[in-house]
mmCIF file with all atom_site columns, C-alpha atoms in Angstrom:
data_model
loop_
_atom_site.group_PDB
_atom_site.id
_atom_site.type_symbol
_atom_site.label_atom_id
_atom_site.label_alt_id
_atom_site.label_comp_id
_atom_site.label_asym_id
_atom_site.label_entity_id
_atom_site.label_seq_id
_atom_site.pdbx_PDB_ins_code
_atom_site.Cartn_x
_atom_site.Cartn_y
_atom_site.Cartn_z
_atom_site.occupancy
_atom_site.B_iso_or_equiv
_atom_site.pdbx_formal_charge
_atom_site.auth_seq_id
_atom_site.auth_comp_id
_atom_site.auth_asym_id
_atom_site.auth_atom_id
_atom_site.pdbx_PDB_model_num
ATOM 1   C CA . SER V 1 1   ? 2.438   -0.057  18.763  1.00 37.00 ? 208 SER V CA 1
ATOM 2   C CA . THR V 1 2   ? 0.177   -0.751  15.818  1.00 43.00 ? 209 THR V CA 1
ATOM 3   C CA . LEU V 1 3   ? -3.030  1.105   15.122  1.00 48.00 ? 210 LEU V CA 1
ATOM 4   C CA . LEU V 1 4   ? -5.042  -1.718  13.703  1.00 48.00 ? 211 LEU V CA 1
ATOM 5   C CA . ALA V 1 5   ? -4.321  -5.390  14.043  1.00 45.00 ? 212 ALA V CA 1
ATOM 6   C CA . PRO V 1 6   ? -3.646  -7.450  10.946  1.00 46.00 ? 213 PRO V CA 1
ATOM 7   C CA . ALA V 1 7   ? -6.083  -10.298 10.471  1.00 48.00 ? 214 ALA V CA 1
ATOM 8   C CA . ASP V 1 8   ? -3.726  -12.807 12.015  1.00 45.00 ? 215 ASP V CA 1
ATOM 9   C CA . SER V 1 9   ? -3.207  -11.055 15.351  1.00 44.00 ? 216 SER V CA 1
ATOM 10  C CA . ASP V 1 10  ? -5.270  -10.232 18.403  1.00 40.00 ? 217 ASP V CA 1
ATOM 11  C CA . THR V 1 11  ? -7.731  -7.359  18.736  1.00 43.00 ? 218 THR V CA 1
ATOM 12  C CA . SER V 1 12  ? -5.826  -5.297  21.308  1.00 46.00 ? 219 SER V CA 1
ATOM 13  C CA . SER V 1 13  ? -4.893  -2.836  18.564  1.00 53.00 ? 220 SER V CA 1
ATOM 14  C CA . LEU V 1 14  ? -8.605  -2.225  17.990  1.00 57.00 ? 221 LEU V CA 1
ATOM 15  C CA . ASP V 1 15  ? -8.834  -0.990  21.550  1.00 56.00 ? 222 ASP V CA 1
ATOM 16  C CA . MET V 1 16  ? -5.925  1.376   20.906  1.00 54.00 ? 223 MET V CA 1
ATOM 17  C CA . LEU V 1 17  ? -7.695  2.657   17.782  1.00 59.00 ? 224 LEU V CA 1
ATOM 18  C CA . ARG V 1 18  ? -10.875 3.233   19.785  1.00 57.00 ? 225 ARG V CA 1
ATOM 19  C CA . GLU V 1 19  ? -8.970  5.262   22.380  1.00 58.00 ? 226 GLU V CA 1
ATOM 20  C CA . SER V 1 20  ? -7.184  7.359   19.741  1.00 55.00 ? 227 SER V CA 1
ATOM 21  C CA . SER V 1 21  ? -10.283 8.000   17.614  1.00 56.00 ? 228 SER V CA 1
ATOM 22  C CA . ASN V 1 22  ? -11.821 11.453  17.755  1.00 56.00 ? 229 ASN V CA 1
ATOM 23  C CA . ASP V 1 23  ? -14.792 10.974  15.448  1.00 58.00 ? 230 ASP V CA 1
ATOM 24  C CA . ASP V 1 24  ? -18.173 9.282   15.680  1.00 58.00 ? 231 ASP V CA 1
ATOM 25  C CA . PHE V 1 25  ? -17.369 6.627   13.064  1.00 59.00 ? 232 PHE V CA 1
ATOM 26  C CA . TRP V 1 26  ? -15.762 4.355   15.669  1.00 63.00 ? 233 TRP V CA 1
ATOM 27  C CA . ASP V 1 27  ? -18.673 3.945   18.088  1.00 67.00 ? 234 ASP V CA 1
ATOM 28  C CA . GLU V 1 28  ? -19.103 0.799   20.210  1.00 70.00 ? 235 GLU V CA 1
ATOM 29  C CA . ASP V 1 29  ? -21.125 -1.018  17.541  1.00 71.00 ? 236 ASP V CA 1
ATOM 30  C CA . ALA V 1 30  ? -18.421 -0.309  14.935  1.00 68.00 ? 237 ALA V CA 1
ATOM 31  C CA . PHE V 1 31  ? -15.747 -1.758  17.190  1.00 64.00 ? 238 PHE V CA 1
ATOM 32  C CA . ASN V 1 32  ? -17.784 -4.863  17.914  1.00 62.00 ? 239 ASN V CA 1
ATOM 33  C CA . ALA V 1 33  ? -18.331 -5.375  14.184  1.00 64.00 ? 240 ALA V CA 1
ATOM 34  C CA . LEU V 1 34  ? -14.592 -4.966  13.521  1.00 59.00 ? 241 LEU V CA 1
ATOM 35  C CA . LYS V 1 35  ? -13.830 -7.685  16.033  1.00 57.00 ? 242 LYS V CA 1
ATOM 36  C CA . LEU V 1 36  ? -16.051 -10.057 14.044  1.00 52.00 ? 243 LEU V CA 1
ATOM 37  C CA . LEU V 1 37  ? -14.448 -9.205  10.708  1.00 64.00 ? 244 LEU V CA 1
ATOM 38  C CA . ARG V 1 38  ? -11.013 -10.143 9.514   1.00 80.00 ? 245 ARG V CA 1
ATOM 39  C CA . ILE V 1 39  ? -9.346  -6.794  9.061   1.00 87.00 ? 246 ILE V CA 1
ATOM 40  C CA . HIS V 1 40  ? -6.235  -6.335  6.951   1.00 93.00 ? 247 HIS V CA 1
ATOM 41  C CA . ARG V 1 41  ? -3.912  -3.382  6.810   1.00 95.00 ? 248 ARG V CA 1
ATOM 42  C CA . ILE V 1 42  ? -2.783  -2.435  3.330   1.00 97.00 ? 249 ILE V CA 1
ATOM 43  C CA . PHE V 1 43  ? 0.006   -0.071  2.324   1.00 98.00 ? 250 PHE V CA 1
ATOM 44  C CA . VAL V 1 44  ? -0.815  1.742   -0.919  1.00 98.00 ? 251 VAL V CA 1
ATOM 45  C CA . TYR V 1 45  ? 1.806   3.695   -2.858  1.00 97.00 ? 252 TYR V CA 1
ATOM 46  C CA . GLY V 1 46  ? 0.193   4.387   -6.245  1.00 96.00 ? 253 GLY V CA 1
ATOM 47  C CA . SER V 1 47  ? -3.169  4.870   -7.906  1.00 94.00 ? 254 SER V CA 1
ATOM 48  C CA . LEU V 1 48  ? -5.082  3.606   -4.845  1.00 96.00 ? 255 LEU V CA 1
ATOM 49  C CA . MET V 1 49  ? -3.977  6.619   -2.778  1.00 96.00 ? 256 MET V CA 1
ATOM 50  C CA . THR V 1 50  ? -6.521  9.302   -1.868  1.00 94.00 ? 257 THR V CA 1
ATOM 51  C CA . GLY V 1 51  ? -7.312  11.521  -4.845  1.00 93.00 ? 258 GLY V CA 1
ATOM 52  C CA . LEU V 1 52  ? -5.707  9.256   -7.453  1.00 93.00 ? 259 LEU V CA 1
ATOM 53  C CA . ALA V 1 53  ? -7.276  7.170   -10.250 1.00 92.00 ? 260 ALA V CA 1
ATOM 54  C CA . ASN V 1 54  ? -8.194  3.940   -8.406  1.00 92.00 ? 261 ASN V CA 1
ATOM 55  C CA . HIS V 1 55  ? -8.966  5.358   -4.980  1.00 94.00 ? 262 HIS V CA 1
ATOM 56  C CA . HIS V 1 56  ? -12.697 4.868   -5.637  1.00 92.00 ? 263 HIS V CA 1
ATOM 57  C CA . ILE V 1 57  ? -12.129 1.193   -4.800  1.00 92.00 ? 264 ILE V CA 1
ATOM 58  C CA . LEU V 1 58  ? -11.173 2.167   -1.244  1.00 93.00 ? 265 LEU V CA 1
ATOM 59  C CA . ASP V 1 59  ? -13.486 5.162   -0.929  1.00 89.00 ? 266 ASP V CA 1
ATOM 60  C CA . GLY V 1 60  ? -16.516 5.254   1.317   1.00 74.00 ? 267 GLY V CA 1
ATOM 61  C CA . ASN V 1 61  ? -17.251 2.424   3.690   1.00 70.00 ? 268 ASN V CA 1
ATOM 62  C CA . LYS V 1 62  ? -15.012 -0.063  1.875   1.00 81.00 ? 269 LYS V CA 1
ATOM 63  C CA . ALA V 1 63  ? -11.836 1.043   3.657   1.00 91.00 ? 270 ALA V CA 1
ATOM 64  C CA . ARG V 1 64  ? -10.672 3.181   6.520   1.00 93.00 ? 271 ARG V CA 1
ATOM 65  C CA . LEU V 1 65  ? -7.654  5.454   6.212   1.00 94.00 ? 272 LEU V CA 1
ATOM 66  C CA . ILE V 1 66  ? -5.409  4.733   9.190   1.00 94.00 ? 273 ILE V CA 1
ATOM 67  C CA . ARG V 1 67  ? -2.507  7.044   8.368   1.00 95.00 ? 274 ARG V CA 1
ATOM 68  C CA . GLU V 1 68  ? -2.221  9.623   5.601   1.00 95.00 ? 275 GLU V CA 1
ATOM 69  C CA . SER V 1 69  ? 1.558   9.723   5.173   1.00 96.00 ? 276 SER V CA 1
ATOM 70  C CA . VAL V 1 70  ? 3.661   6.636   5.901   1.00 97.00 ? 277 VAL V CA 1
ATOM 71  C CA . GLN V 1 71  ? 6.533   4.772   4.334   1.00 97.00 ? 278 GLN V CA 1
ATOM 72  C CA . THR V 1 72  ? 8.020   1.324   4.189   1.00 97.00 ? 279 THR V CA 1
ATOM 73  C CA . ARG V 1 73  ? 10.640  0.581   6.820   1.00 96.00 ? 280 ARG V CA 1
ATOM 74  C CA . ASP V 1 74  ? 12.926  -0.998  4.223   1.00 95.00 ? 281 ASP V CA 1
ATOM 75  C CA . SER V 1 75  ? 14.600  1.120   1.574   1.00 94.00 ? 282 SER V CA 1
ATOM 76  C CA . ASN V 1 76  ? 15.028  -1.706  -0.903  1.00 92.00 ? 283 ASN V CA 1
ATOM 77  C CA . PHE V 1 77  ? 12.371  -0.760  -3.471  1.00 94.00 ? 284 PHE V CA 1
ATOM 78  C CA . TYR V 1 78  ? 12.425  0.516   -7.019  1.00 92.00 ? 285 TYR V CA 1
ATOM 79  C CA . LEU V 1 79  ? 9.466   2.653   -8.086  1.00 94.00 ? 286 LEU V CA 1
ATOM 80  C CA . ILE V 1 80  ? 8.815   2.691   -11.828 1.00 93.00 ? 287 ILE V CA 1
ATOM 81  C CA . SER V 1 81  ? 6.226   4.564   -13.872 1.00 92.00 ? 288 SER V CA 1
ATOM 82  C CA . ALA V 1 82  ? 3.862   2.661   -16.127 1.00 92.00 ? 289 ALA V CA 1
ATOM 83  C CA . GLY V 1 83  ? 2.085   5.860   -17.151 1.00 88.00 ? 290 GLY V CA 1
ATOM 84  C CA . ASN V 1 84  ? -1.033  6.164   -14.996 1.00 90.00 ? 291 ASN V CA 1
ATOM 85  C CA . TYR V 1 85  ? 0.207   3.933   -12.205 1.00 93.00 ? 292 TYR V CA 1
ATOM 86  C CA . PRO V 1 86  ? 3.507   2.726   -10.743 1.00 95.00 ? 293 PRO V CA 1
ATOM 87  C CA . PHE V 1 87  ? 5.241   -0.605  -10.417 1.00 94.00 ? 294 PHE V CA 1
ATOM 88  C CA . ALA V 1 88  ? 7.127   -1.331  -7.217  1.00 95.00 ? 295 ALA V CA 1
ATOM 89  C CA . LEU V 1 89  ? 9.885   -3.912  -7.240  1.00 92.00 ? 296 LEU V CA 1
ATOM 90  C CA . SER V 1 90  ? 11.832  -5.170  -4.275  1.00 90.00 ? 297 SER V CA 1
ATOM 91  C CA . SER V 1 91  ? 15.568  -5.434  -4.761  1.00 85.00 ? 298 SER V CA 1
ATOM 92  C CA . SER V 1 92  ? 15.365  -8.592  -2.660  1.00 72.00 ? 299 SER V CA 1
ATOM 93  C CA . SER V 1 93  ? 13.470  -10.245 -5.545  1.00 66.00 ? 300 SER V CA 1
ATOM 94  C CA . SER V 1 94  ? 16.755  -10.721 -7.458  1.00 63.00 ? 301 SER V CA 1
ATOM 95  C CA . VAL V 1 95  ? 16.020  -7.696  -9.656  1.00 69.00 ? 302 VAL V CA 1
ATOM 96  C CA . VAL V 1 96  ? 19.012  -5.403  -9.931  1.00 70.00 ? 303 VAL V CA 1
ATOM 97  C CA . LEU V 1 97  ? 18.642  -2.050  -11.647 1.00 76.00 ? 304 LEU V CA 1
ATOM 98  C CA . LYS V 1 98  ? 21.158  0.768   -12.030 1.00 76.00 ? 305 LYS V CA 1
ATOM 99  C CA . GLU V 1 99  ? 19.105  3.147   -9.915  1.00 80.00 ? 306 GLU V CA 1
ATOM 100 C CA . LYS V 1 100 ? 19.329  3.422   -6.158  1.00 85.00 ? 307 LYS V CA 1
ATOM 101 C CA . THR V 1 101 ? 16.591  1.819   -4.125  1.00 90.00 ? 308 THR V CA 1
ATOM 102 C CA . SER V 1 102 ? 14.443  3.770   -1.678  1.00 94.00 ? 309 SER V CA 1
ATOM 103 C CA . ALA V 1 103 ? 11.618  3.432   0.790   1.00 96.00 ? 310 ALA V CA 1
ATOM 104 C CA . LEU V 1 104 ? 8.130   3.730   -0.686  1.00 97.00 ? 311 LEU V CA 1
ATOM 105 C CA . ARG V 1 105 ? 5.889   6.544   0.506   1.00 97.00 ? 312 ARG V CA 1
ATOM 106 C CA . GLY V 1 106 ? 2.145   6.045   0.671   1.00 98.00 ? 313 GLY V CA 1
ATOM 107 C CA . GLN V 1 107 ? -0.909  5.598   2.864   1.00 97.00 ? 314 GLN V CA 1
ATOM 108 C CA . LEU V 1 108 ? -2.067  2.928   5.302   1.00 97.00 ? 315 LEU V CA 1
ATOM 109 C CA . PHE V 1 109 ? -5.649  1.638   5.049   1.00 96.00 ? 316 PHE V CA 1
ATOM 110 C CA . ALA V 1 110 ? -7.751  -0.987  6.812   1.00 94.00 ? 317 ALA V CA 1
ATOM 111 C CA . VAL V 1 111 ? -9.908  -3.247  4.642   1.00 93.00 ? 318 VAL V CA 1
ATOM 112 C CA . ASP V 1 112 ? -11.899 -6.392  5.299   1.00 89.00 ? 319 ASP V CA 1
ATOM 113 C CA . THR V 1 113 ? -11.184 -9.729  3.671   1.00 87.00 ? 320 THR V CA 1
ATOM 114 C CA . ASN V 1 114 ? -13.948 -9.230  1.108   1.00 88.00 ? 321 ASN V CA 1
ATOM 115 C CA . VAL V 1 115 ? -12.454 -5.960  -0.189  1.00 92.00 ? 322 VAL V CA 1
ATOM 116 C CA . LEU V 1 116 ? -8.958  -7.439  -0.159  1.00 93.00 ? 323 LEU V CA 1
ATOM 117 C CA . GLU V 1 117 ? -9.819  -10.621 -2.028  1.00 92.00 ? 324 GLU V CA 1
ATOM 118 C CA . SER V 1 118 ? -12.716 -9.566  -4.264  1.00 92.00 ? 325 SER V CA 1
ATOM 119 C CA . GLN V 1 119 ? -11.668 -6.036  -5.223  1.00 94.00 ? 326 GLN V CA 1
ATOM 120 C CA . LEU V 1 120 ? -7.978  -5.340  -4.591  1.00 96.00 ? 327 LEU V CA 1
ATOM 121 C CA . ASP V 1 121 ? -6.558  -8.729  -5.591  1.00 96.00 ? 328 ASP V CA 1
ATOM 122 C CA . PRO V 1 122 ? -8.402  -8.688  -8.959  1.00 97.00 ? 329 PRO V CA 1
ATOM 123 C CA . LEU V 1 123 ? -7.418  -5.053  -9.614  1.00 96.00 ? 330 LEU V CA 1
ATOM 124 C CA . GLU V 1 124 ? -3.770  -5.961  -9.049  1.00 97.00 ? 331 GLU V CA 1
ATOM 125 C CA . SER V 1 125 ? -4.102  -9.357  -10.815 1.00 97.00 ? 332 SER V CA 1
ATOM 126 C CA . HIS V 1 126 ? -2.720  -11.053 -7.708  1.00 97.00 ? 333 HIS V CA 1
ATOM 127 C CA . PRO V 1 127 ? -0.764  -13.353 -7.755  1.00 96.00 ? 334 PRO V CA 1
ATOM 128 C CA . HIS V 1 128 ? 0.096   -13.186 -11.456 1.00 96.00 ? 335 HIS V CA 1
ATOM 129 C CA . PHE V 1 129 ? 0.917   -9.569  -12.304 1.00 96.00 ? 336 PHE V CA 1
ATOM 130 C CA . TYR V 1 130 ? 1.372   -8.200  -8.789  1.00 96.00 ? 337 TYR V CA 1
ATOM 131 C CA . LEU V 1 131 ? 2.091   -10.322 -5.741  1.00 96.00 ? 338 LEU V CA 1
ATOM 132 C CA . ARG V 1 132 ? 0.549   -9.386  -2.417  1.00 97.00 ? 339 ARG V CA 1
ATOM 133 C CA . SER V 1 133 ? 3.387   -9.440  0.123   1.00 96.00 ? 340 SER V CA 1
ATOM 134 C CA . ARG V 1 134 ? 4.088   -8.146  3.618   1.00 96.00 ? 341 ARG V CA 1
ATOM 135 C CA . CYS V 1 135 ? 6.060   -4.993  4.388   1.00 96.00 ? 342 CYS V CA 1
ATOM 136 C CA . ASP V 1 136 ? 6.830   -3.137  7.594   1.00 96.00 ? 343 ASP V CA 1
ATOM 137 C CA . VAL V 1 137 ? 5.411   0.383   7.761   1.00 97.00 ? 344 VAL V CA 1
ATOM 138 C CA . ILE V 1 138 ? 6.643   3.411   9.729   1.00 97.00 ? 345 ILE V CA 1
ATOM 139 C CA . GLN V 1 139 ? 5.667   7.023   10.213  1.00 95.00 ? 346 GLN V CA 1
ATOM 140 C CA . ASP V 1 140 ? 8.623   9.150   11.195  1.00 93.00 ? 347 ASP V CA 1
ATOM 141 C CA . ASP V 1 141 ? 10.264  6.799   13.707  1.00 87.00 ? 348 ASP V CA 1
ATOM 142 C CA . GLU V 1 142 ? 7.050   5.124   14.882  1.00 93.00 ? 349 GLU V CA 1
ATOM 143 C CA . ASP V 1 143 ? 6.735   1.444   13.994  1.00 95.00 ? 350 ASP V CA 1
ATOM 144 C CA . LEU V 1 144 ? 3.234   0.790   12.645  1.00 94.00 ? 351 LEU V CA 1
ATOM 145 C CA . GLY V 1 145 ? 3.715   -2.951  12.136  1.00 94.00 ? 352 GLY V CA 1
ATOM 146 C CA . SER V 1 146 ? 3.214   -4.935  8.959   1.00 95.00 ? 353 SER V CA 1
ATOM 147 C CA . ALA V 1 147 ? 0.766   -4.439  6.119   1.00 96.00 ? 354 ALA V CA 1
ATOM 148 C CA . TRP V 1 148 ? 0.032   -5.934  2.730   1.00 97.00 ? 355 TRP V CA 1
ATOM 149 C CA . ILE V 1 149 ? 1.686   -4.387  -0.319  1.00 98.00 ? 356 ILE V CA 1
ATOM 150 C CA . TYR V 1 150 ? 1.376   -5.291  -4.003  1.00 98.00 ? 357 TYR V CA 1
ATOM 151 C CA . LEU V 1 151 ? 4.739   -5.775  -5.748  1.00 97.00 ? 358 LEU V CA 1
ATOM 152 C CA . LEU V 1 152 ? 5.293   -6.371  -9.448  1.00 95.00 ? 359 LEU V CA 1
ATOM 153 C CA . ASN V 1 153 ? 5.524   -10.112 -10.111 1.00 93.00 ? 360 ASN V CA 1
ATOM 154 C CA . ASP V 1 154 ? 5.102   -10.474 -13.887 1.00 94.00 ? 361 ASP V CA 1
ATOM 155 C CA . PRO V 1 155 ? 8.319   -11.971 -15.345 1.00 92.00 ? 362 PRO V CA 1
ATOM 156 C CA . LYS V 1 156 ? 7.747   -10.516 -18.827 1.00 93.00 ? 363 LYS V CA 1
ATOM 157 C CA . THR V 1 157 ? 7.253   -6.966  -17.515 1.00 92.00 ? 364 THR V CA 1
ATOM 158 C CA . ILE V 1 158 ? 10.195  -7.288  -15.141 1.00 91.00 ? 365 ILE V CA 1
ATOM 159 C CA . SER V 1 159 ? 12.373  -8.511  -18.011 1.00 90.00 ? 366 SER V CA 1
ATOM 160 C CA . THR V 1 160 ? 11.324  -5.529  -20.139 1.00 90.00 ? 367 THR V CA 1
ATOM 161 C CA . ILE V 1 161 ? 12.123  -3.134  -17.282 1.00 89.00 ? 368 ILE V CA 1
ATOM 162 C CA . VAL V 1 162 ? 15.584  -4.643  -16.839 1.00 87.00 ? 369 VAL V CA 1
ATOM 163 C CA . GLU V 1 163 ? 16.453  -4.988  -20.535 1.00 88.00 ? 370 GLU V CA 1
ATOM 164 C CA . ASN V 1 164 ? 14.921  -1.763  -21.853 1.00 85.00 ? 371 ASN V CA 1
ATOM 165 C CA . PRO V 1 165 ? 14.766  0.873   -19.111 1.00 81.00 ? 372 PRO V CA 1
ATOM 166 C CA . THR V 1 166 ? 13.408  3.581   -21.433 1.00 84.00 ? 373 THR V CA 1
ATOM 167 C CA . CYS V 1 167 ? 10.084  1.730   -21.734 1.00 84.00 ? 374 CYS V CA 1
ATOM 168 C CA . PHE V 1 168 ? 9.238   2.410   -18.106 1.00 87.00 ? 375 PHE V CA 1
ATOM 169 C CA . PRO V 1 169 ? 10.712  5.587   -16.564 1.00 85.00 ? 376 PRO V CA 1
ATOM 170 C CA . ARG V 1 170 ? 12.121  5.384   -13.066 1.00 85.00 ? 377 ARG V CA 1
ATOM 171 C CA . VAL V 1 171 ? 10.637  7.596   -10.385 1.00 87.00 ? 378 VAL V CA 1
ATOM 172 C CA . ALA V 1 172 ? 14.015  9.193   -9.694  1.00 79.00 ? 379 ALA V CA 1
ATOM 173 C CA . ASP V 1 173 ? 13.335  12.874  -8.922  1.00 81.00 ? 380 ASP V CA 1
ATOM 174 C CA . THR V 1 174 ? 11.090  11.909  -6.025  1.00 87.00 ? 381 THR V CA 1
ATOM 175 C CA . PRO V 1 175 ? 12.396  8.461   -4.989  1.00 89.00 ? 382 PRO V CA 1
ATOM 176 C CA . GLY V 1 176 ? 9.640   6.181   -3.721  1.00 94.00 ? 383 GLY V CA 1
ATOM 177 C CA . ASP V 1 177 ? 6.979   8.912   -3.832  1.00 96.00 ? 384 ASP V CA 1
ATOM 178 C CA . TRP V 1 178 ? 4.411   8.393   -6.601  1.00 96.00 ? 385 TRP V CA 1
ATOM 179 C CA . ARG V 1 179 ? 2.171   11.305  -5.577  1.00 94.00 ? 386 ARG V CA 1
ATOM 180 C CA . ALA V 1 180 ? 5.099   13.762  -5.756  1.00 94.00 ? 387 ALA V CA 1
ATOM 181 C CA . TYR V 1 181 ? 6.115   12.259  -9.108  1.00 93.00 ? 388 TYR V CA 1
ATOM 182 C CA . VAL V 1 182 ? 2.589   12.761  -10.512 1.00 91.00 ? 389 VAL V CA 1
ATOM 183 C CA . GLU V 1 183 ? 2.395   16.310  -9.165  1.00 90.00 ? 390 GLU V CA 1
ATOM 184 C CA . ASN V 1 184 ? 5.813   17.171  -10.663 1.00 87.00 ? 391 ASN V CA 1
ATOM 185 C CA . SER V 1 185 ? 4.747   15.666  -14.002 1.00 82.00 ? 392 SER V CA 1
ATOM 186 C CA . LEU V 1 186 ? 1.732   17.992  -14.138 1.00 74.00 ? 393 LEU V CA 1
ATOM 187 C CA . ARG V 1 187 ? 3.838   21.152  -13.776 1.00 69.00 ? 394 ARG V CA 1
#
């Protein structure tokens, strides 16, 4: 069962969220407002995660953390360092690298359409640099449904990654886990 319905599904998941909530944020007025808004679930795996460089965009009332530690169901992703943030590539996008693919680890947030389209899409330069796509998200063995994810889409950058792998290091010591990669880099 999902915790929060994507914008294109019914609101029954909102009722499940209300029942599972143990704080005062989700009072009756908040739930009624959510039913009027188009709510989107977004899987973040890089600088948008709590405590990292771009989290301020999701902080406060702009987004609601649904789950702290989740991962993609599919293990067909490459995670690549661009310095202060990662690139994620899907092996299903015809990109083949020498490294093994893995699931991506991250967090699941709920945002409204305004935050998605006016803040996250511009940050990620969607659809030019990153492409907003769907991915299935799990926590342990629990299926959390689908969420948006931003995947690298810029042909020039992808070509550079493929042709000159030393330009962008692979996140190999901690496959799919940007936070662990950053923490290991600081040691």
